[in-house]
Amino acid sequence: MKIEDKKRVLREMVLHRRFEERCYQAYIERKIGGFLHLYPGQEACCNGVMEAARPGHDYVITGYRDHVHAIKCGADPKEVMAELYGKETGSSKGRGGSMHIFDAGKRFMGGYALVGGPFPLAAGIAKAIQLKGGDEIAICFLGDAANNQGTFHETMNMAALWKLPVLFVCENNLYGIGTSIERSTAVVHQHKRVAAYNIPADECDGQDIEVVYEHARKAVDHVRAGNGPFFLELMTYRYRGHSMSDSRGYRTREEEELWKQRDPIFILRDRLIKEGATTMAEFEALEKETDAYIENEVIKFAEASPEPSVDELEKYVLADRESQLPWLTGKAA
Amino acid sequence: MANIMYWEAIQRAHDEEMARDPLVICLGEDIGVAGGTYKATKGLYEKYGPLRVMDTPISEGGFTGLAVGASFLGVRPIVEIMSVNFAWLAMDQMFNSAAKVRYMSGGQLTAPCVFRSAGGAAHQLGAQHSARMEKVFMGIAGLRVVTPSNPKQAYGLLKSAIRCDDPVFINEHELMYNMKGEVPDGEYFHPLEGSEVARAGTDVTLFGYNISVHWCLKAAEILDKQYGISAEVVDLYSLAPLDRAGIKASVTKTHRAVVVEEDEAPVGVGSEVIAIINEECFFELDAAPVRVHSALVPQPYNHTLEKAAIPDHEDVVKAVLKMFGRA
């Protein structure tokens, strides 16, 4: 990665981290409802892959831990926060919430909360790309636990069979809710599982963005060149629990501390300091500046935004009636 | 007007829409090289090739989800689920993805998918190949459900469903694919909403859909000829949404209602139609509306038991006579 890209990504990763931590606080204050699944610790995964891909051009789909993926694709953090607040200005107009962030304009095709559900959807997006003949690829981010669903195996089979342009990115954070991968999955190394479908795969450290980037670049190139699907496994760790109701009693504080020694933001920061591209003072200023942006713009926007109107409770269930009238009445031209 | 079979009508709708729009595709088990279990996609593989006529692996959840994902980008997939019994495996994608995506994305994404499936009891197919599941689909917000009772509807409903921006479930019937009927020669779009009076009458309304329309028509003839009772038959080709106005209009005219469904009674079309009658025109009723439905049993293999489990025109006649105090 070029030095200016690394500096930009550091800024983005700090935004992603502080955004998520601010969500935690807003949840405690009961400003955010529902379930809230946070991303700190895994930032190098999404950032590394999307630096190798084309955000806003390639289609991205993911599960419920979706805020950072949306923002990385180009969604406005203000709209993402407003969605978490359930406001009309939210990225899904307050109808989706934390687990259903969408920004179709940025080709972020959404967060889905049925584990494993996005696999076939991603293959379908890739099928549409194949049919239309574009140079985009579909990128499906999901956790390791999703791979035990039937949809995983059904999708790997179809994607390989039809050489669909889809990159599967497994963010292996070692836990499915509160169950460790050793206790739930017969084959712990996820990239080995897709060998059964003749899908090329790779695995790497998910904490070092430069490592992720290098591996993702090869994976993205493979898919974009028309060689069919690729499966990339990134070894990572989430600092917080599965969701806000999780006190993390299933793992030790020692294990958590060990992973924090390999924090993706600090790894990149320290490297940039060593390379003389930044300083600790500059980094601390960046954190403060980011917090100010989140507080003064993102949070303020979410707080000040209007609630959806109850009169529009049933809007968006079906397509706009007027536009569908020819088919609803049979009076097509 | 061409006199063609139900399957031919479906095949023709596929063919016309695929010729018109290169983004219309169809997929399902055995639909390509083999031409489809019920021949509904016969000849399309040769004409449009494997990219658009996709023989899928036997993985209903997978290929249904693939179709939904493709529809996000404007592709118009027609998914054939060979037997409605297998649709259980696809329901997560139909309900949690296709039906909800417009709402949970605040209107940004839409899933203009068509899901076609054969339902109903045929000839001794046993418990896992004889289900009627329309009652499950019609309760899902964001999903349209239509159910053709003749070739004209089969053709026109599929044409409209392919063009519609909402996901549409088309409930066909295993016993009807070889049924013949008149289909307009030119392009014809059947409305996705509403109901139609299949036979006018004055004394009682028989509400049917799909195959039960034919039981109702046969029963109406017997009632007329043998008992002097004039039955109106209303074909509820749209189960979601149900035609409240049409139901009200007919009951207001005849003052009596019998709902005939091949499905089991709990939480079904019958209970829903009767609830609508209660809400819309309770004081028009001269008798309590009744349901004719199948027994709440997994479909038995034995022919005698199978026949006993599923209603027919004689059950409709009996229900009407009982209602008139003549049984």
XYZ file of C-alpha atoms in Angstrom:
660
model
C 0.000 0.000 0.000
C 1.137 3.518 -0.746
C 1.974 5.719 2.210
C -0.816 8.216 1.504
C -3.317 5.355 1.274
C -2.136 3.987 4.587
C -2.543 7.419 6.206
C -6.039 7.758 4.772
C -7.024 4.281 5.911
C -5.701 5.008 9.400
C -8.058 7.982 9.550
C -10.928 5.829 8.321
C -10.198 3.071 10.810
C -10.112 5.567 13.668
C -13.493 6.854 12.505
C -14.831 3.296 12.381
C -13.547 2.529 15.868
C -14.794 5.719 17.481
C -18.137 5.489 15.667
C -18.704 2.040 17.122
C -17.614 3.061 20.604
C -19.970 6.020 20.447
C -22.775 3.610 19.472
C -21.999 1.638 22.617
C -22.443 4.787 24.685
C -25.672 5.758 22.903
C -27.030 2.282 23.521
C -26.299 2.570 27.244
C -28.128 5.915 27.153
C -31.050 4.066 25.507
C -30.853 6.222 22.410
C -30.328 3.097 20.295
C -32.704 0.155 20.666
C -32.828 -3.449 19.535
C -29.722 -5.516 19.114
C -26.364 -3.869 18.576
C -23.392 -5.848 17.239
C -20.158 -3.859 17.248
C -17.007 -4.159 15.151
C -13.975 -2.931 17.214
C -11.033 -5.247 16.753
C -12.004 -6.322 13.232
C -11.354 -3.050 11.351
C -8.460 -4.351 9.268
C -10.731 -6.977 7.683
C -13.277 -4.740 6.018
C -10.754 -1.985 5.291
C -8.098 -4.288 3.880
C -10.502 -6.057 1.538
C -12.241 -2.909 0.351
C -8.918 -1.156 -0.303
C -8.198 -3.993 -2.715
C -11.690 -3.780 -4.210
C -13.628 -0.783 -5.519
C -15.979 0.653 -2.887
C -19.099 2.086 -4.506
C -18.489 0.021 -7.647
C -18.329 -3.546 -6.400
C -21.419 -4.869 -4.644
C -21.082 -5.649 -0.948
C -23.431 -7.647 1.258
C -23.007 -8.740 4.838
C -24.599 -9.954 8.067
C -25.781 -8.000 11.070
C -22.370 -6.566 12.146
C -22.718 -4.143 9.293
C -22.165 -0.463 10.228
C -18.507 -0.277 9.284
C -18.988 -2.172 6.031
C -21.653 0.354 5.035
C -19.481 3.339 5.889
C -16.494 1.860 4.086
C -18.644 1.471 0.962
C -19.464 5.160 1.124
C -22.561 5.395 3.322
C -22.699 8.677 5.231
C -21.894 8.032 8.930
C -24.605 10.563 9.815
C -27.239 8.482 8.031
C -25.954 5.257 9.553
C -26.179 6.765 13.039
C -29.630 8.184 12.284
C -30.688 4.665 11.289
C -29.496 3.351 14.642
C -31.598 6.090 16.244
C -34.546 4.885 14.124
C -34.964 8.224 12.380
C -36.545 9.075 9.020
C -33.166 10.385 7.817
C -31.547 7.020 8.522
C -30.007 5.021 5.728
C -33.057 2.715 5.763
C -35.468 5.457 6.892
C -35.642 4.017 10.377
C -37.286 0.822 9.136
C -34.160 -1.324 9.254
C -32.100 -0.525 12.342
C -28.602 -1.627 13.235
C -28.867 -5.030 11.570
C -30.348 -3.695 8.310
C -28.200 -0.824 7.053
C -28.588 -0.343 3.285
C -27.079 2.091 0.803
C -28.005 0.848 -2.649
C -26.572 3.983 -4.289
C -23.160 3.015 -2.925
C -23.824 -0.604 -3.864
C -23.916 -1.611 -0.232
C -26.659 -4.206 -0.580
C -27.378 -4.507 3.086
C -26.985 -6.188 6.383
C -29.091 -9.282 7.019
C -29.805 -10.814 10.388
C -30.507 -14.429 9.514
C -27.135 -16.110 9.887
C -26.019 -17.487 6.516
C -28.839 -15.755 4.631
C -26.588 -13.450 2.582
C -24.561 -16.279 0.969
C -27.098 -17.099 -1.762
C -28.045 -13.438 -2.133
C -24.389 -12.677 -2.892
C -24.330 -15.466 -5.463
C -27.464 -13.950 -6.998
C -25.860 -10.524 -7.215
C -22.897 -12.188 -8.904
C -25.282 -13.977 -11.260
C -26.828 -10.628 -12.213
C -23.363 -9.185 -12.868
C -22.528 -12.202 -15.028
C -25.744 -11.785 -16.996
C -25.229 -8.059 -17.510
C -21.553 -8.447 -18.350
C -20.142 -5.799 -15.999
C -16.683 -5.794 -14.429
C -18.034 -5.501 -10.891
C -17.699 -8.314 -8.390
C -19.908 -9.310 -5.473
C -18.272 -9.356 -2.056
C -19.925 -11.253 0.771
C -18.613 -10.592 4.292
C -19.717 -13.090 6.914
C -18.495 -14.573 10.160
C -17.137 -18.042 10.749
C -20.274 -19.322 12.466
C -22.398 -18.688 9.361
C -20.438 -21.370 7.561
C -22.293 -24.089 9.418
C -25.565 -23.154 7.751
C -26.817 -25.161 4.779
C -26.872 -21.983 2.688
C -23.073 -21.859 2.891
C -22.658 -25.242 1.247
C -25.475 -24.738 -1.245
C -23.990 -21.414 -2.289
C -20.392 -22.656 -2.583
C -21.626 -25.403 -4.868
C -23.592 -23.045 -7.122
C -20.905 -20.342 -7.166
C -18.240 -22.823 -8.254
C -20.529 -24.640 -10.699
C -21.455 -21.438 -12.528
C -18.130 -19.590 -12.016
C -19.870 -16.653 -10.416
C -17.857 -13.462 -9.762
C -18.159 -13.515 -5.986
C -15.580 -13.120 -3.241
C -16.490 -14.659 0.092
C -14.711 -13.025 3.014
C -14.880 -14.960 6.251
C -14.086 -12.763 9.235
C -13.146 -15.538 11.625
C -13.409 -14.010 15.081
C -13.421 -17.411 16.761
C -16.882 -17.133 18.310
C -20.433 -17.713 17.111
C -22.372 -15.666 19.668
C -20.931 -17.245 22.837
C -19.720 -20.552 21.461
C -16.098 -20.924 20.476
C -15.333 -22.291 17.063
C -13.650 -25.345 18.570
C -16.953 -26.286 20.155
C -19.163 -25.713 17.117
C -17.224 -26.513 13.996
C -15.590 -29.775 12.992
C -13.140 -28.036 10.664
C -11.755 -25.004 12.452
C -9.851 -23.598 9.470
C -12.657 -22.282 7.319
C -10.672 -21.876 4.101
C -10.146 -25.638 4.063
C -13.867 -26.314 3.907
C -14.362 -24.849 0.430
C -11.810 -27.224 -1.079
C -14.759 -29.626 -1.301
C -16.241 -27.295 -3.916
C -13.059 -26.643 -5.888
C -13.037 -23.031 -4.768
C -9.574 -21.496 -4.377
C -9.029 -20.135 -0.910
C -6.550 -18.275 1.210
C -6.116 -17.476 4.868
C -4.206 -14.726 6.623
C -3.781 -12.537 9.671
C -6.811 -10.276 9.867
C -5.227 -7.774 12.243
C -2.616 -6.304 9.924
C -4.266 -4.312 7.179
C -1.280 -4.576 4.851
C -1.372 -8.342 5.105
C -5.125 -8.365 4.486
C -4.690 -6.002 1.561
C -2.036 -8.143 -0.131
C -4.104 -11.303 0.176
C -7.343 -9.544 -0.793
C -5.715 -8.039 -3.879
C -4.957 -11.498 -5.244
C -8.433 -12.689 -4.350
C -10.165 -9.696 -5.955
C -8.024 -9.974 -9.080
C -8.855 -13.665 -9.372
C -12.588 -13.000 -9.226
C -12.546 -9.900 -11.431
C -10.592 -11.751 -14.103
C -13.544 -14.104 -14.549
C -12.090 -17.120 -12.782
C -15.119 -17.661 -10.569
C -15.414 -17.435 -6.794
C -12.685 -17.085 -4.198
C -12.785 -17.619 -0.453
C -10.656 -15.537 1.892
C -10.415 -16.277 5.605
C -9.220 -13.510 7.917
C -8.212 -14.409 11.463
C -9.504 -11.717 13.763
C -11.172 -10.987 17.092
C -14.014 -8.814 18.330
C -13.244 -6.933 21.505
C -16.809 -6.568 22.618
C -19.383 -9.274 23.069
C -21.518 -10.676 20.324
C -24.118 -8.019 21.094
C -24.802 -5.594 23.915
C -26.444 -8.260 26.065
C -23.273 -10.350 26.102
C -21.047 -10.218 29.204
C -18.396 -12.409 27.553
C -18.374 -15.010 30.321
C -17.402 -17.648 27.787
C -13.862 -16.381 27.298
C -11.018 -15.191 29.501
C -9.801 -11.634 30.018
C -6.280 -12.958 29.342
C -7.332 -14.068 25.872
C -8.886 -10.679 25.195
C -5.750 -8.868 26.353
C -3.590 -11.033 24.146
C -5.590 -10.012 21.076
C -5.527 -6.370 22.073
C -1.752 -6.539 21.826
C -2.363 -6.925 18.117
C -4.826 -4.114 17.641
C -5.313 -3.402 13.930
C -5.267 0.369 14.389
C -2.178 0.385 16.593
C -0.315 -1.943 14.225
C -0.878 0.499 11.363
C -0.239 3.577 13.544
C 3.064 2.247 14.897
C 4.208 1.307 11.420
C 3.439 4.765 10.110
C 5.276 6.341 13.055
C 8.266 4.085 12.364
C 8.180 5.077 8.710
C 8.140 8.713 9.768
C 4.736 9.310 8.190
C 3.021 10.344 11.403
C 3.664 10.946 15.079
C 1.943 9.919 18.288
C 0.864 13.529 18.803
C -0.659 13.613 15.351
C -2.494 10.377 16.047
C -3.894 11.675 19.330
C -5.034 14.814 17.541
C -6.710 12.622 14.917
C -8.629 10.780 17.623
C -9.819 14.054 19.145
C -10.784 15.453 15.774
C -12.713 12.260 14.969
C -14.555 12.370 18.279
C -15.477 15.988 17.655
C -16.811 15.132 14.191
C -18.878 12.271 15.572
C -20.229 14.389 18.415
C -20.844 17.627 16.537
C -22.078 16.243 13.258
C -23.007 12.577 13.421
C -24.731 12.486 16.809
C -26.249 15.939 16.414
C -27.719 14.941 13.044
C -29.216 11.763 14.491
C -30.601 13.532 17.554
C -32.110 16.397 15.585
C -33.656 14.229 12.864
C -37.394 13.569 12.796
C -39.072 10.284 13.605
C -40.782 8.487 10.715
C -44.448 9.439 10.421
C -46.905 6.878 11.761
C -49.033 7.692 8.696
C -46.313 5.962 6.687
C -46.273 2.748 8.724
C -47.258 0.680 5.700
C -45.099 2.480 3.146
C -42.396 0.281 1.543
C -44.248 -3.021 2.106
C -45.145 -3.275 -1.581
C -44.054 -1.291 -4.616
C -45.614 2.105 -5.229
C -49.179 1.327 -6.250
C -49.433 3.826 -9.088
C -46.395 2.428 -10.884
C -47.755 -1.113 -10.606
C -51.311 -0.426 -11.730
C -50.960 -2.034 -15.197
C -50.148 -5.379 -13.568
C -52.504 -5.052 -10.631
C -55.459 -4.316 -12.882
C -54.368 -6.289 -15.944
C -54.736 -3.144 -18.035
C -51.231 -3.167 -19.419
C -50.542 -1.175 -22.568
C -58.480 -17.769 -28.953
C -56.289 -20.826 -28.685
C -57.464 -23.870 -26.782
C -54.299 -24.916 -24.939
C -53.226 -26.708 -21.808
C -52.359 -25.066 -18.494
C -48.688 -26.022 -18.868
C -48.602 -24.674 -22.407
C -50.033 -21.380 -21.197
C -47.275 -21.109 -18.586
C -44.625 -22.029 -21.136
C -45.936 -19.387 -23.525
C -45.785 -16.669 -20.860
C -42.171 -17.614 -20.092
C -41.251 -17.602 -23.752
C -42.831 -14.236 -24.572
C -41.323 -12.489 -21.570
C -37.876 -13.998 -22.105
C -37.935 -12.956 -25.756
C -38.873 -9.411 -24.749
C -36.428 -8.832 -21.885
C -32.934 -10.393 -21.676
C -33.023 -9.948 -17.896
C -35.906 -12.410 -17.504
C -34.397 -15.749 -16.486
C -35.812 -18.973 -15.109
C -34.311 -21.485 -12.777
C -35.212 -24.619 -10.902
C -34.669 -28.351 -10.765
C -34.881 -30.135 -14.128
C -36.345 -27.127 -15.915
C -33.677 -26.874 -18.621
C -32.337 -29.879 -20.479
C -35.124 -32.075 -19.133
C -37.774 -29.474 -19.999
C -39.430 -29.305 -16.604
C -41.318 -31.877 -14.576
C -44.614 -30.355 -15.715
C -43.232 -29.138 -19.068
C -43.784 -25.515 -18.067
C -40.343 -24.562 -19.406
C -40.233 -26.933 -22.377
C -37.969 -25.761 -25.205
C -36.676 -22.703 -23.403
C -33.220 -24.124 -22.720
C -32.646 -24.713 -26.417
C -33.859 -21.214 -27.199
C -32.252 -19.106 -24.461
C -29.291 -21.183 -23.295
C -27.901 -22.184 -19.913
C -27.185 -18.659 -18.666
C -30.897 -17.811 -18.713
C -32.509 -21.211 -18.236
C -30.708 -22.654 -15.282
C -30.914 -26.256 -14.183
C -30.188 -25.880 -10.489
C -28.756 -28.304 -7.994
C -31.318 -29.745 -5.588
C -30.951 -26.965 -3.045
C -34.146 -24.950 -2.741
C -32.880 -22.479 -0.161
C -29.774 -21.812 -2.216
C -31.248 -21.224 -5.653
C -34.229 -19.312 -4.298
C -31.848 -16.989 -2.465
C -29.727 -16.675 -5.601
C -32.791 -15.568 -7.540
C -33.664 -13.010 -4.870
C -30.124 -11.607 -4.914
C -30.154 -11.359 -8.708
C -33.472 -9.509 -8.581
C -31.855 -6.767 -6.469
C -29.957 -5.759 -9.625
C -33.017 -5.704 -11.873
C -32.930 -9.288 -13.069
C -36.430 -10.815 -13.289
C -36.060 -14.411 -12.128
C -38.836 -16.983 -12.336
C -38.114 -19.696 -9.810
C -39.806 -23.042 -10.239
C -40.082 -24.947 -6.991
C -41.021 -28.369 -8.288
C -43.385 -29.252 -5.465
C -44.728 -26.789 -2.946
C -43.654 -29.206 -0.230
C -40.059 -28.286 -1.057
C -40.840 -24.618 -0.606
C -40.416 -25.025 3.134
C -36.700 -25.209 2.396
C -36.855 -21.948 0.466
C -39.081 -19.995 2.808
C -36.274 -18.273 4.688
C -35.187 -16.564 1.488
C -38.749 -15.924 0.310
C -39.943 -14.494 3.610
C -36.881 -13.032 5.283
C -35.182 -11.674 2.174
C -37.582 -11.199 -0.763
C -40.672 -10.122 1.160
C -38.879 -7.869 3.651
C -36.078 -6.237 1.714
C -38.100 -3.287 0.432
C -39.277 -2.439 3.918
C -36.064 -2.939 5.816
C -34.091 -0.982 3.224
C -36.552 1.913 3.385
C -37.590 1.357 -0.231
C -34.054 1.170 -1.683
C -34.055 -2.446 -2.796
C -36.858 -4.470 -4.268
C -37.115 -8.160 -5.126
C -39.164 -8.555 -8.324
C -39.038 -12.341 -8.184
C -41.644 -14.825 -9.314
C -41.874 -18.074 -7.393
C -43.936 -20.742 -9.159
C -44.815 -23.943 -7.430
C -47.106 -26.925 -7.823
C -49.292 -27.673 -4.849
C -52.108 -30.037 -4.045
C -52.843 -33.701 -3.724
C -52.400 -35.609 -6.949
C -52.588 -39.391 -7.061
C -51.317 -41.154 -3.933
C -48.134 -39.130 -3.526
C -48.156 -39.407 0.246
C -47.539 -36.876 2.987
C -44.450 -35.118 1.672
C -45.598 -34.528 -1.912
C -49.198 -33.432 -1.453
C -49.200 -30.247 0.591
C -51.248 -27.126 0.046
C -49.400 -24.214 1.540
C -51.107 -21.105 0.263
C -52.206 -20.272 3.789
C -48.580 -19.927 4.836
C -47.664 -17.595 1.967
C -50.748 -15.382 2.130
C -49.900 -14.174 5.622
C -46.523 -12.699 4.746
C -46.281 -8.920 4.409
C -44.540 -7.930 1.199
C -45.499 -11.030 -0.785
C -48.280 -11.343 -3.374
C -49.997 -14.706 -3.820
C -51.980 -15.680 -6.914
C -53.410 -19.029 -7.840
C -54.564 -19.711 -11.425
C -57.618 -21.913 -11.957
C -57.400 -22.166 -15.769
C -54.938 -21.717 -18.674
C -55.979 -18.123 -19.319
C -55.197 -17.163 -15.741
C -52.017 -19.271 -15.724
C -50.770 -17.333 -18.746
C -51.954 -13.867 -17.769
C -50.995 -14.063 -14.107
C -47.440 -15.146 -14.916
C -47.101 -12.326 -17.461
C -48.234 -9.759 -14.902
C -46.158 -11.292 -12.113
C -42.968 -11.087 -14.179
C -43.562 -7.380 -14.859
C -44.566 -6.531 -11.276
C -41.947 -5.051 -8.950
C -43.153 -7.081 -5.949
C -42.253 -10.694 -5.231
C -45.137 -12.898 -6.381
C -45.844 -16.479 -5.369
C -47.853 -18.405 -7.981
C -49.609 -21.413 -6.574
C -50.270 -23.859 -9.404
C -51.810 -27.326 -9.080
C -50.340 -30.717 -9.943
C -53.640 -31.989 -11.335
C -54.251 -29.025 -13.591
C -51.229 -28.929 -15.903
C -53.056 -30.912 -18.579
C -56.325 -29.013 -18.252
C -57.334 -27.266 -21.479
C -58.857 -23.832 -21.857
C -59.137 -20.766 -24.033
C -56.252 -18.305 -23.974
C -56.338 -15.021 -25.928
C -54.158 -15.019 -29.027
C -52.609 -11.621 -28.357
C -50.703 -10.598 -25.248
C -52.893 -10.746 -22.178
C -52.188 -9.579 -18.643
C -54.380 -10.937 -15.908
C -54.822 -8.584 -12.935
C -52.764 -9.594 -9.904
C -55.455 -8.248 -7.599
C -59.169 -8.977 -7.471
C -61.483 -11.930 -7.992
C -63.873 -12.962 -10.740
C -67.371 -14.341 -10.872
C -66.947 -17.694 -12.600
C -70.701 -18.371 -12.550
C -73.447 -15.969 -11.583
C -76.066 -17.010 -9.036
C -78.480 -15.605 -6.483
C -78.915 -17.950 -3.498
C -75.434 -18.708 -2.165
C -71.829 -17.804 -3.002
C -69.285 -20.575 -3.356
C -65.797 -19.123 -2.938
C -63.065 -21.206 -4.533
C -59.569 -20.799 -5.938
C -57.367 -22.931 -8.123
C -58.738 -26.495 -8.320
C -61.577 -25.843 -5.881
C -63.163 -23.449 -8.391
C -63.891 -26.533 -10.485
C -65.445 -28.362 -7.552
C -67.585 -25.284 -6.949
C -68.672 -25.092 -10.587
C -69.624 -28.765 -10.627
C -71.469 -28.401 -7.326
C -73.305 -25.329 -8.618
C -74.544 -27.280 -11.597
C -75.866 -30.098 -9.392
C -77.456 -27.636 -6.985
C -79.168 -25.884 -9.844
C -80.408 -28.944 -11.694
C -81.281 -31.223 -8.794
C -82.230 -28.843 -6.013
C -83.182 -25.552 -7.639
C -80.560 -23.643 -5.705
C -78.768 -20.919 -7.663
C -75.127 -20.788 -6.615
C -72.697 -18.044 -7.582
C -69.070 -19.139 -7.897
C -66.383 -16.585 -7.109
C -62.828 -17.398 -8.177
C -60.382 -15.927 -5.672
C -57.377 -16.004 -7.979
C -55.598 -13.492 -5.726
C -55.113 -14.762 -2.186
C -52.836 -11.903 -1.128
C -54.333 -9.429 -1.144
C -57.823 -10.929 -0.955
C -60.518 -9.002 -2.806
C -62.550 -7.570 0.083
C -64.827 -5.613 -2.228
C -65.535 -8.629 -4.434
C -66.274 -10.854 -1.436
C -68.596 -8.231 0.006
C -70.397 -7.650 -3.297
C -71.222 -11.301 -3.828
C -72.334 -12.005 -0.265
C -74.446 -8.853 -0.286
C -76.160 -10.317 -3.341
C -76.618 -13.941 -2.204
C -76.580 -13.574 1.606
C -74.915 -16.952 2.078
C -71.316 -18.103 1.746
C -69.388 -21.357 1.520
C -65.604 -21.205 1.189
C -64.022 -24.209 -0.470
C -60.335 -24.948 -0.012
C -58.233 -28.020 -0.611
C -56.071 -26.980 2.317
C -56.682 -27.856 5.952
C -58.961 -25.454 7.768
C -56.904 -23.881 10.553
C -55.690 -20.374 9.662
C -56.559 -20.857 6.011
C -58.286 -19.161 3.124
C -61.662 -20.150 4.575
C -61.104 -18.587 7.961
C -59.723 -15.459 6.325
C -62.606 -15.055 3.876
C -65.151 -15.607 6.634
C -63.392 -13.014 8.793
C -63.680 -10.562 5.888
C -67.384 -11.385 5.489
C -67.880 -10.714 9.214
C -66.048 -7.418 8.967
C -67.593 -6.226 5.725
C -71.177 -7.527 5.557
C -72.207 -9.449 8.680
C -75.745 -8.062 8.666
C -76.285 -9.242 5.096
C -76.001 -12.880 6.154
C -78.972 -15.248 6.242
C -76.855 -18.128 7.530
C -73.495 -18.623 9.203
C -70.754 -18.951 6.545
C -69.101 -22.353 6.437
C -65.870 -23.892 5.220
C -65.347 -26.983 3.123
C -61.784 -28.150 3.608
C -59.533 -31.168 3.949
C -58.911 -33.194 7.084
C -56.066 -32.114 9.339
C -53.893 -35.142 8.607
C -50.613 -35.629 6.785
C -51.821 -36.788 3.381
C -52.356 -40.573 3.508
C -50.967 -42.826 0.785
C -53.912 -45.232 0.718
C -56.289 -44.203 -2.059
C -59.486 -44.513 -0.024
C -58.025 -42.537 2.861
C -56.581 -39.958 0.474
C -59.967 -39.418 -1.124
C -61.550 -39.109 2.301
C -59.001 -36.483 3.373
C -59.565 -34.137 0.403
C -62.920 -32.454 -0.298
C -64.663 -32.588 -3.674
C -67.821 -31.256 -5.343
C -70.043 -33.633 -3.366
C -68.788 -32.127 -0.110
C -69.673 -28.700 -1.456
C -73.172 -29.832 -2.373
C -73.621 -31.350 1.090
C -72.485 -28.175 2.813
C -74.923 -26.061 0.800
C -77.842 -28.428 1.398
C -77.096 -28.423 5.123
C -77.036 -24.646 5.087
C -80.490 -24.634 3.458
C -81.793 -27.201 5.951
C -82.239 -29.759 3.214
C -79.633 -32.312 4.180
